[in-house]
PDB file of C-alpha atoms in Angstrom:
ATOM      1  CA  MET A 659      -0.014  -0.062  -0.020  1.00 48.00           C
ATOM      2  CA  ASN A 660       1.427   3.424  -0.903  1.00 52.00           C
ATOM      3  CA  LYS A 661       1.687   5.911   1.874  1.00 51.00           C
ATOM      4  CA  LYS A 662       0.142   9.280   1.241  1.00 52.00           C
ATOM      5  CA  PRO A 663       2.692  12.140   1.122  1.00 53.00           C
ATOM      6  CA  THR A 664       2.802  14.087   4.334  1.00 59.00           C
ATOM      7  CA  SER A 665       5.045  16.961   3.354  1.00 74.00           C
ATOM      8  CA  PRO A 666       2.159  19.392   2.640  1.00 79.00           C
ATOM      9  CA  ILE A 667       0.696  18.633   5.956  1.00 84.00           C
ATOM     10  CA  ASN A 668       4.006  19.072   7.739  1.00 83.00           C
ATOM     11  CA  TYR A 669       4.609  22.160   5.883  1.00 82.00           C
ATOM     12  CA  ARG A 670       1.181  23.604   7.163  1.00 85.00           C
ATOM     13  CA  LEU A 671       1.861  22.563  10.690  1.00 86.00           C
ATOM     14  CA  ALA A 672       5.259  24.163  10.595  1.00 87.00           C
ATOM     15  CA  LYS A 673       3.670  27.404   9.149  1.00 86.00           C
ATOM     16  CA  SER A 674       1.106  27.306  11.757  1.00 88.00           C
ATOM     17  CA  ARG A 675       3.600  27.107  14.622  1.00 90.00           C
ATOM     18  CA  ALA A 676       5.700  29.882  13.223  1.00 90.00           C
ATOM     19  CA  TYR A 677       2.862  32.161  13.056  1.00 90.00           C
ATOM     20  CA  GLN A 678       1.923  31.382  16.733  1.00 91.00           C
ATOM     21  CA  VAL A 679       5.517  31.961  17.870  1.00 91.00           C
ATOM     22  CA  LEU A 680       5.414  35.308  15.919  1.00 92.00           C
ATOM     23  CA  ILE A 681       2.110  36.393  17.470  1.00 92.00           C
ATOM     24  CA  ILE A 682       3.577  35.553  20.874  1.00 91.00           C
ATOM     25  CA  ILE A 683       6.792  37.615  20.244  1.00 92.00           C
ATOM     26  CA  PHE A 684       4.515  40.649  19.130  1.00 90.00           C
ATOM     27  CA  ALA A 685       2.153  40.248  22.236  1.00 87.00           C
ATOM     28  CA  MET A 686       5.150  40.354  24.594  1.00 88.00           C
ATOM     29  CA  ALA A 687       6.795  43.210  22.553  1.00 89.00           C
ATOM     30  CA  ILE A 688       3.699  45.287  23.229  1.00 86.00           C
ATOM     31  CA  THR A 689       3.990  44.688  27.031  1.00 87.00           C
ATOM     32  CA  ILE A 690       7.561  45.567  27.453  1.00 89.00           C
ATOM     33  CA  PRO A 691       7.158  49.539  27.173  1.00 88.00           C
ATOM     34  CA  LEU A 692       4.361  49.216  29.693  1.00 86.00           C
ATOM     35  CA  PHE A 693       6.641  47.431  32.124  1.00 89.00           C
ATOM     36  CA  PHE A 694       9.468  49.703  31.505  1.00 90.00           C
ATOM     37  CA  ILE A 695       7.099  52.792  32.170  1.00 89.00           C
ATOM     38  CA  ILE A 696       5.533  51.229  35.270  1.00 89.00           C
ATOM     39  CA  GLY A 697       9.045  50.117  36.657  1.00 91.00           C
ATOM     40  CA  TYR A 698      10.488  53.721  36.205  1.00 91.00           C
ATOM     41  CA  ILE A 699       7.693  55.532  37.592  1.00 91.00           C
ATOM     42  CA  PHE A 700       7.580  53.099  40.597  1.00 91.00           C
ATOM     43  CA  VAL A 701      11.267  53.474  41.245  1.00 91.00           C
ATOM     44  CA  GLN A 702      11.092  57.207  41.119  1.00 89.00           C
ATOM     45  CA  GLY A 703       7.999  57.803  43.115  1.00 88.00           C
ATOM     46  CA  VAL A 704       7.562  54.968  45.697  1.00 89.00           C
ATOM     47  CA  GLN A 705      10.220  56.726  47.981  1.00 85.00           C
ATOM     48  CA  LYS A 706       8.168  59.820  48.173  1.00 85.00           C
ATOM     49  CA  ILE A 707       4.832  58.291  49.302  1.00 87.00           C
ATOM     50  CA  ASN A 708       4.006  58.189  52.835  1.00 86.00           C
ATOM     51  CA  TRP A 709       1.146  59.210  55.127  1.00 87.00           C
ATOM     52  CA  THR A 710       2.158  62.843  55.300  1.00 86.00           C
ATOM     53  CA  PHE A 711       2.295  62.802  51.366  1.00 88.00           C
ATOM     54  CA  LEU A 712      -1.343  61.614  51.195  1.00 88.00           C
ATOM     55  CA  THR A 713      -2.832  63.793  53.780  1.00 88.00           C
ATOM     56  CA  HIS A 714      -1.231  67.310  53.606  1.00 88.00           C
ATOM     57  CA  ILE A 715      -1.114  69.946  50.993  1.00 88.00           C
ATOM     58  CA  PRO A 716       2.010  71.199  49.225  1.00 88.00           C
ATOM     59  CA  LYS A 717       4.139  73.412  51.356  1.00 84.00           C
ATOM     60  CA  PRO A 718       5.693  76.734  49.989  1.00 82.00           C
ATOM     61  CA  VAL A 719       8.956  76.752  48.301  1.00 77.00           C
ATOM     62  CA  GLY A 720      11.845  76.285  50.685  1.00 73.00           C
ATOM     63  CA  GLU A 721       9.983  74.287  53.142  1.00 76.00           C
ATOM     64  CA  SER A 722      10.514  70.382  53.000  1.00 75.00           C
ATOM     65  CA  GLY A 723       7.592  67.964  53.155  1.00 76.00           C
ATOM     66  CA  GLY A 724       4.060  68.548  52.084  1.00 82.00           C
ATOM     67  CA  GLY A 725       1.626  66.461  50.162  1.00 87.00           C
ATOM     68  CA  ILE A 726      -0.946  66.129  47.459  1.00 91.00           C
ATOM     69  CA  ALA A 727      -4.015  65.946  49.440  1.00 91.00           C
ATOM     70  CA  ASN A 728      -5.587  68.851  47.524  1.00 91.00           C
ATOM     71  CA  ALA A 729      -4.771  67.185  44.191  1.00 92.00           C
ATOM     72  CA  LEU A 730      -6.309  63.856  45.428  1.00 92.00           C
ATOM     73  CA  VAL A 731      -9.492  65.368  46.664  1.00 93.00           C
ATOM     74  CA  GLY A 732      -9.866  67.548  43.673  1.00 93.00           C
ATOM     75  CA  SER A 733      -9.342  64.843  41.065  1.00 93.00           C
ATOM     76  CA  LEU A 734     -12.003  62.640  42.894  1.00 93.00           C
ATOM     77  CA  ILE A 735     -14.510  65.370  42.844  1.00 95.00           C
ATOM     78  CA  ILE A 736     -13.962  66.512  39.354  1.00 95.00           C
ATOM     79  CA  VAL A 737     -14.015  63.071  37.910  1.00 94.00           C
ATOM     80  CA  ALA A 738     -16.987  62.099  39.960  1.00 94.00           C
ATOM     81  CA  VAL A 739     -19.010  65.020  38.734  1.00 96.00           C
ATOM     82  CA  ALA A 740     -18.065  64.261  35.173  1.00 95.00           C
ATOM     83  CA  ALA A 741     -19.340  60.752  35.616  1.00 94.00           C
ATOM     84  CA  VAL A 742     -22.475  61.754  37.123  1.00 95.00           C
ATOM     85  CA  ILE A 743     -23.115  63.899  33.970  1.00 95.00           C
ATOM     86  CA  ALA A 744     -21.799  61.623  31.346  1.00 95.00           C
ATOM     87  CA  ILE A 745     -22.729  58.103  32.376  1.00 94.00           C
ATOM     88  CA  PRO A 746     -26.578  58.550  32.228  1.00 94.00           C
ATOM     89  CA  ILE A 747     -26.408  60.528  29.014  1.00 95.00           C
ATOM     90  CA  GLY A 748     -24.075  58.152  27.301  1.00 94.00           C
ATOM     91  CA  ILE A 749     -26.038  55.004  28.488  1.00 94.00           C
ATOM     92  CA  MET A 750     -29.259  56.453  27.224  1.00 94.00           C
ATOM     93  CA  CYS A 751     -27.857  57.561  23.883  1.00 94.00           C
ATOM     94  CA  GLY A 752     -26.266  54.186  23.438  1.00 93.00           C
ATOM     95  CA  ILE A 753     -29.548  52.514  23.983  1.00 93.00           C
ATOM     96  CA  TYR A 754     -31.226  54.678  21.522  1.00 93.00           C
ATOM     97  CA  LEU A 755     -28.550  54.075  18.871  1.00 93.00           C
ATOM     98  CA  SER A 756     -28.800  50.269  19.446  1.00 91.00           C
ATOM     99  CA  GLU A 757     -32.546  50.427  19.188  1.00 89.00           C
ATOM    100  CA  ASN A 758     -32.854  52.723  16.154  1.00 88.00           C
ATOM    101  CA  LYS A 759     -30.055  51.640  13.962  1.00 83.00           C
ATOM    102  CA  ARG A 760     -31.444  53.121  10.712  1.00 83.00           C
ATOM    103  CA  SER A 761     -33.187  56.204  11.678  1.00 87.00           C
ATOM    104  CA  LYS A 762     -31.736  59.578  10.420  1.00 90.00           C
ATOM    105  CA  LEU A 763     -31.240  60.959  14.028  1.00 90.00           C
ATOM    106  CA  ALA A 764     -29.351  57.865  14.888  1.00 90.00           C
ATOM    107  CA  TYR A 765     -27.051  58.260  11.821  1.00 91.00           C
ATOM    108  CA  TRP A 766     -26.201  61.898  12.738  1.00 92.00           C
ATOM    109  CA  SER A 767     -25.775  60.940  16.409  1.00 91.00           C
ATOM    110  CA  ARG A 768     -23.454  58.210  15.638  1.00 91.00           C
ATOM    111  CA  LEU A 769     -21.508  60.428  13.261  1.00 91.00           C
ATOM    112  CA  SER A 770     -21.343  63.175  15.979  1.00 92.00           C
ATOM    113  CA  VAL A 771     -20.038  60.714  18.638  1.00 92.00           C
ATOM    114  CA  ASP A 772     -17.364  59.284  16.274  1.00 90.00           C
ATOM    115  CA  ILE A 773     -16.275  62.915  15.402  1.00 92.00           C
ATOM    116  CA  LEU A 774     -16.295  63.998  19.028  1.00 91.00           C
ATOM    117  CA  GLN A 775     -14.114  60.938  19.991  1.00 89.00           C
ATOM    118  CA  GLY A 776     -11.481  62.314  17.702  1.00 88.00           C
ATOM    119  CA  VAL A 777     -11.346  66.040  18.966  1.00 91.00           C
ATOM    120  CA  PRO A 778      -8.161  66.826  20.854  1.00 91.00           C
ATOM    121  CA  SER A 779      -8.755  67.368  24.499  1.00 92.00           C
ATOM    122  CA  ILE A 780      -7.009  70.657  24.447  1.00 92.00           C
ATOM    123  CA  VAL A 781      -9.825  71.916  21.995  1.00 94.00           C
ATOM    124  CA  ILE A 782     -12.427  70.663  24.304  1.00 94.00           C
ATOM    125  CA  GLY A 783     -10.946  72.674  27.085  1.00 93.00           C
ATOM    126  CA  ILE A 784     -10.908  75.842  25.120  1.00 94.00           C
ATOM    127  CA  VAL A 785     -14.476  75.356  23.963  1.00 95.00           C
ATOM    128  CA  VAL A 786     -15.569  74.831  27.515  1.00 95.00           C
ATOM    129  CA  TYR A 787     -13.541  77.872  28.618  1.00 95.00           C
ATOM    130  CA  PHE A 788     -15.554  80.085  26.145  1.00 94.00           C
ATOM    131  CA  TRP A 789     -18.781  78.342  27.024  1.00 94.00           C
ATOM    132  CA  ILE A 790     -18.788  78.337  30.788  1.00 94.00           C
ATOM    133  CA  VAL A 791     -15.518  79.839  32.160  1.00 94.00           C
ATOM    134  CA  LYS A 792     -15.681  83.266  30.388  1.00 93.00           C
ATOM    135  CA  PRO A 793     -19.388  83.769  30.986  1.00 93.00           C
ATOM    136  CA  ALA A 794     -19.077  82.763  34.562  1.00 91.00           C
ATOM    137  CA  GLY A 795     -16.168  85.154  35.084  1.00 89.00           C
ATOM    138  CA  GLY A 796     -13.939  82.618  36.618  1.00 90.00           C
ATOM    139  CA  PHE A 797     -12.448  79.115  36.656  1.00 94.00           C
ATOM    140  CA  SER A 798     -14.302  76.343  38.458  1.00 93.00           C
ATOM    141  CA  ALA A 799     -14.121  72.569  39.095  1.00 93.00           C
ATOM    142  CA  PHE A 800     -17.501  72.333  37.519  1.00 95.00           C
ATOM    143  CA  SER A 801     -16.358  73.647  34.095  1.00 94.00           C
ATOM    144  CA  GLY A 802     -13.394  71.007  34.282  1.00 94.00           C
ATOM    145  CA  SER A 803     -16.087  68.296  34.983  1.00 95.00           C
ATOM    146  CA  ILE A 804     -18.124  69.452  31.978  1.00 95.00           C
ATOM    147  CA  ALA A 805     -15.046  69.226  29.769  1.00 95.00           C
ATOM    148  CA  LEU A 806     -14.161  65.799  31.053  1.00 95.00           C
ATOM    149  CA  ALA A 807     -17.777  64.648  30.752  1.00 95.00           C
ATOM    150  CA  ILE A 808     -17.649  65.539  27.051  1.00 95.00           C
ATOM    151  CA  MET A 809     -14.597  63.303  26.713  1.00 94.00           C
ATOM    152  CA  MET A 810     -16.440  60.324  28.428  1.00 94.00           C
ATOM    153  CA  LEU A 811     -19.349  60.614  26.312  1.00 94.00           C
ATOM    154  CA  PRO A 812     -18.156  59.020  23.024  1.00 94.00           C
ATOM    155  CA  ILE A 813     -16.535  55.937  25.049  1.00 93.00           C
ATOM    156  CA  VAL A 814     -19.809  55.407  27.013  1.00 94.00           C
ATOM    157  CA  VAL A 815     -21.931  55.751  24.038  1.00 94.00           C
ATOM    158  CA  ARG A 816     -20.108  53.429  21.777  1.00 92.00           C
ATOM    159  CA  SER A 817     -19.388  50.716  24.374  1.00 90.00           C
ATOM    160  CA  THR A 818     -23.278  50.713  25.306  1.00 92.00           C
ATOM    161  CA  GLU A 819     -24.445  50.576  21.726  1.00 92.00           C
ATOM    162  CA  GLU A 820     -21.901  47.876  20.545  1.00 89.00           C
ATOM    163  CA  THR A 821     -22.608  45.720  23.679  1.00 89.00           C
ATOM    164  CA  LEU A 822     -26.481  45.877  23.242  1.00 90.00           C
ATOM    165  CA  LYS A 823     -26.029  45.012  19.531  1.00 89.00           C
ATOM    166  CA  LEU A 824     -24.440  41.781  20.551  1.00 86.00           C
ATOM    167  CA  LEU A 825     -27.522  40.582  22.425  1.00 87.00           C
ATOM    168  CA  PRO A 826     -29.857  38.323  20.566  1.00 87.00           C
ATOM    169  CA  ASP A 827     -33.262  39.807  19.515  1.00 85.00           C
ATOM    170  CA  SER A 828     -34.895  36.772  21.176  1.00 87.00           C
ATOM    171  CA  LEU A 829     -34.416  38.324  24.608  1.00 86.00           C
ATOM    172  CA  LYS A 830     -36.314  41.393  23.876  1.00 87.00           C
ATOM    173  CA  GLU A 831     -39.019  39.394  21.890  1.00 87.00           C
ATOM    174  CA  ALA A 832     -39.505  36.908  24.703  1.00 89.00           C
ATOM    175  CA  ALA A 833     -39.942  39.652  27.191  1.00 87.00           C
ATOM    176  CA  LEU A 834     -42.390  41.658  24.952  1.00 88.00           C
ATOM    177  CA  ALA A 835     -44.359  38.363  24.452  1.00 90.00           C
ATOM    178  CA  LEU A 836     -45.018  38.218  28.220  1.00 88.00           C
ATOM    179  CA  GLY A 837     -46.715  41.583  28.068  1.00 88.00           C
ATOM    180  CA  ILE A 838     -43.925  43.680  29.731  1.00 88.00           C
ATOM    181  CA  PRO A 839     -43.844  47.445  28.680  1.00 90.00           C
ATOM    182  CA  TYR A 840     -41.074  48.387  26.308  1.00 89.00           C
ATOM    183  CA  HIS A 841     -39.153  50.534  28.883  1.00 87.00           C
ATOM    184  CA  ARG A 842     -39.347  47.791  31.395  1.00 90.00           C
ATOM    185  CA  VAL A 843     -37.935  45.426  28.804  1.00 90.00           C
ATOM    186  CA  ILE A 844     -34.990  47.765  28.244  1.00 90.00           C
ATOM    187  CA  LEU A 845     -34.222  48.601  31.733  1.00 88.00           C
ATOM    188  CA  SER A 846     -34.927  45.282  33.314  1.00 88.00           C
ATOM    189  CA  VAL A 847     -33.876  42.777  30.689  1.00 88.00           C
ATOM    190  CA  ILE A 848     -31.640  44.379  27.881  1.00 89.00           C
ATOM    191  CA  VAL A 849     -29.455  46.580  29.998  1.00 89.00           C
ATOM    192  CA  PRO A 850     -28.730  44.057  32.818  1.00 87.00           C
ATOM    193  CA  CYS A 851     -27.709  41.431  30.154  1.00 86.00           C
ATOM    194  CA  GLY A 852     -25.271  43.899  28.870  1.00 86.00           C
ATOM    195  CA  ILE A 853     -23.998  45.340  32.039  1.00 85.00           C
ATOM    196  CA  SER A 854     -20.577  43.816  31.636  1.00 82.00           C
ATOM    197  CA  GLY A 855     -19.930  45.700  28.454  1.00 84.00           C
ATOM    198  CA  ILE A 856     -21.510  48.838  29.647  1.00 89.00           C
ATOM    199  CA  LEU A 857     -19.593  48.835  32.826  1.00 86.00           C
ATOM    200  CA  SER A 858     -16.509  48.160  31.021  1.00 85.00           C
ATOM    201  CA  GLY A 859     -16.990  51.188  28.836  1.00 88.00           C
ATOM    202  CA  VAL A 860     -17.806  53.287  31.830  1.00 91.00           C
ATOM    203  CA  ILE A 861     -14.636  52.383  33.729  1.00 88.00           C
ATOM    204  CA  LEU A 862     -12.658  52.703  30.671  1.00 86.00           C
ATOM    205  CA  SER A 863     -13.826  56.213  30.282  1.00 91.00           C
ATOM    206  CA  VAL A 864     -13.223  57.123  33.937  1.00 91.00           C
ATOM    207  CA  ALA A 865      -9.593  55.839  33.444  1.00 87.00           C
ATOM    208  CA  ARG A 866      -9.322  57.786  30.158  1.00 87.00           C
ATOM    209  CA  ILE A 867     -10.040  61.112  31.693  1.00 91.00           C
ATOM    210  CA  ALA A 868      -8.283  60.505  35.107  1.00 88.00           C
ATOM    211  CA  GLY A 869      -4.950  61.669  33.475  1.00 86.00           C
ATOM    212  CA  GLU A 870      -6.187  64.573  31.274  1.00 89.00           C
ATOM    213  CA  THR A 871      -4.370  67.707  31.832  1.00 90.00           C
ATOM    214  CA  ALA A 872      -5.003  69.995  28.817  1.00 90.00           C
ATOM    215  CA  PRO A 873      -8.824  70.563  29.450  1.00 93.00           C
ATOM    216  CA  LEU A 874      -8.191  71.285  33.075  1.00 92.00           C
ATOM    217  CA  LEU A 875      -5.638  73.978  32.294  1.00 91.00           C
ATOM    218  CA  PHE A 876      -8.636  76.126  30.810  1.00 92.00           C
ATOM    219  CA  THR A 877     -11.288  75.106  33.227  1.00 93.00           C
ATOM    220  CA  ALA A 878     -10.330  73.973  36.797  1.00 92.00           C
ATOM    221  CA  PHE A 879      -6.911  75.742  36.616  1.00 89.00           C
ATOM    222  CA  GLY A 880      -5.699  74.502  39.937  1.00 87.00           C
ATOM    223  CA  ASN A 881      -5.669  75.612  43.685  1.00 88.00           C
ATOM    224  CA  PRO A 882      -2.721  75.299  46.096  1.00 86.00           C
ATOM    225  CA  TYR A 883      -5.151  74.706  48.940  1.00 88.00           C
ATOM    226  CA  LEU A 884      -7.784  72.034  49.752  1.00 88.00           C
ATOM    227  CA  SER A 885     -11.227  72.836  48.375  1.00 87.00           C
ATOM    228  CA  GLY A 886     -14.354  71.175  47.905  1.00 87.00           C
ATOM    229  CA  ASP A 887     -16.350  73.899  46.209  1.00 90.00           C
ATOM    230  CA  ILE A 888     -16.952  72.954  42.478  1.00 92.00           C
ATOM    231  CA  ARG A 889     -17.742  76.746  41.728  1.00 91.00           C
ATOM    232  CA  LYS A 890     -14.027  77.668  42.512  1.00 92.00           C
ATOM    233  CA  PRO A 891     -10.847  76.592  41.067  1.00 93.00           C
ATOM    234  CA  MET A 892      -9.679  73.200  42.185  1.00 93.00           C
ATOM    235  CA  GLN A 893      -6.502  71.215  42.065  1.00 92.00           C
ATOM    236  CA  SER A 894      -6.021  67.680  40.458  1.00 92.00           C
ATOM    237  CA  LEU A 895      -3.376  65.085  40.062  1.00 92.00           C
ATOM    238  CA  PRO A 896      -2.586  65.794  36.203  1.00 92.00           C
ATOM    239  CA  LEU A 897      -2.429  69.518  36.844  1.00 91.00           C
ATOM    240  CA  LEU A 898      -0.050  69.088  39.899  1.00 91.00           C
ATOM    241  CA  ILE A 899       2.160  66.739  37.950  1.00 92.00           C
ATOM    242  CA  PHE A 900       2.244  69.192  34.929  1.00 91.00           C
ATOM    243  CA  ASN A 901       3.155  72.192  37.103  1.00 89.00           C
ATOM    244  CA  TYR A 902       5.547  70.509  39.555  1.00 89.00           C
ATOM    245  CA  ALA A 903       7.239  68.407  37.096  1.00 88.00           C
ATOM    246  CA  THR A 904       8.500  71.362  35.144  1.00 85.00           C
ATOM    247  CA  SER A 905       9.427  73.552  38.139  1.00 84.00           C
ATOM    248  CA  PRO A 906      13.016  74.143  39.198  1.00 84.00           C
ATOM    249  CA  TYR A 907      12.532  73.130  42.857  1.00 83.00           C
ATOM    250  CA  ASP A 908      13.568  69.575  43.775  1.00 84.00           C
ATOM    251  CA  ASP A 909      10.683  69.229  46.404  1.00 84.00           C
ATOM    252  CA  TRP A 910       8.169  69.876  43.969  1.00 87.00           C
ATOM    253  CA  ARG A 911       9.692  67.530  41.360  1.00 88.00           C
ATOM    254  CA  ASP A 912       9.481  64.719  44.080  1.00 87.00           C
ATOM    255  CA  LEU A 913       5.834  65.560  44.666  1.00 89.00           C
ATOM    256  CA  ALA A 914       5.295  65.129  40.837  1.00 90.00           C
ATOM    257  CA  TRP A 915       6.895  61.716  40.897  1.00 92.00           C
ATOM    258  CA  GLY A 916       4.813  60.639  43.741  1.00 91.00           C
ATOM    259  CA  ALA A 917       1.592  61.805  42.347  1.00 92.00           C
ATOM    260  CA  SER A 918       2.535  60.181  38.945  1.00 92.00           C
ATOM    261  CA  LEU A 919       2.760  56.845  40.845  1.00 92.00           C
ATOM    262  CA  ILE A 920      -0.660  57.438  42.592  1.00 92.00           C
ATOM    263  CA  LEU A 921      -2.103  58.453  39.307  1.00 91.00           C
ATOM    264  CA  LEU A 922      -0.795  55.358  37.550  1.00 91.00           C
ATOM    265  CA  LEU A 923      -1.890  53.025  40.391  1.00 91.00           C
ATOM    266  CA  TRP A 924      -5.347  54.537  40.065  1.00 90.00           C
ATOM    267  CA  VAL A 925      -5.666  53.846  36.381  1.00 87.00           C
ATOM    268  CA  LEU A 926      -4.336  50.332  36.953  1.00 88.00           C
ATOM    269  CA  LEU A 927      -6.777  49.522  39.732  1.00 87.00           C
ATOM    270  CA  LEU A 928      -9.738  50.883  37.703  1.00 85.00           C
ATOM    271  CA  ASN A 929      -8.793  48.524  34.737  1.00 82.00           C
ATOM    272  CA  ILE A 930      -8.274  45.476  37.325  1.00 84.00           C
ATOM    273  CA  PHE A 931     -11.732  46.457  38.877  1.00 81.00           C
ATOM    274  CA  THR A 932     -13.277  46.362  35.520  1.00 76.00           C
ATOM    275  CA  LYS A 933     -12.089  42.927  34.727  1.00 78.00           C
ATOM    276  CA  VAL A 934     -13.107  41.532  38.080  1.00 78.00           C
ATOM    277  CA  ILE A 935     -16.559  43.004  37.912  1.00 72.00           C
ATOM    278  CA  THR A 936     -17.364  41.986  34.329  1.00 70.00           C
ATOM    279  CA  ARG A 937     -16.390  38.492  35.053  1.00 71.00           C
ATOM    280  CA  ARG A 938     -18.453  38.374  38.087  1.00 65.00           C
ATOM    281  CA  TRP A 939     -21.616  39.767  36.292  1.00 60.00           C
ATOM    282  CA  LYS A 940     -21.055  38.142  33.020  1.00 58.00           C
ATOM    283  CA  ILE A 941     -24.156  36.347  31.726  1.00 48.00           C
ATOM    284  CA  GLN A 942     -23.740  33.429  29.533  1.00 44.00           C
ATOM    285  CA  LEU A 943     -26.497  33.700  26.512  1.00 40.00           C
TER     286      LEU A 943
END
């Protein structure tokens, strides 16, 4: 009995293994810059972090010590207000786009979201400056939150829309067949089934704006003191890093390195939290 030639099969197997090795190498190459950045910031910033660093405001030039409490509180307030503004609007817009795929309003809304996603952050800051800061007669944390909320919207809208598009139509049809009102179907069936993807987009958008500096230069402006009034200028981690990293004073540069590490850990924790929550709430369809 003649044996069938195996050379074509061996060639395909070797080619497949070669592509797998190449993909693994490229995947590892992508992570190398990330580890270098994380390692460098960790080495530079970990020695500056202590309890005083987290609970005190910066001290004047010439005095040692001080901390970034004003920037920590300011960042939390500005981002929280931006999230309160952007998340409900973004989710509702995403639901509309997923439910009305072919309407003219959906087409222009989708186009606007795509264009807004490509607008530079500094341009958004300038626009908000002329919309809110200049008419109000002064900088404020609220105007900074508006700028960051505008940056959050495209991510929340697109993640909500794409997530809900993946759900089978049978879910909605089954709920409607039971006599459940349309709005209850959306809020009680469709949105909970897509909560993992929606939440991923929300956390991703928060991580996206957490390190933005340019919009806050024209809106929140910064504040050397601890403030909780969103109607007044307010400090934030990106602003503090930007101002102190370029200063000629060693103490301020040390604060900038420590603040950079805190901001980096914040973004990493947000991404890890997203992975944990989405796995916990993932629904098998």
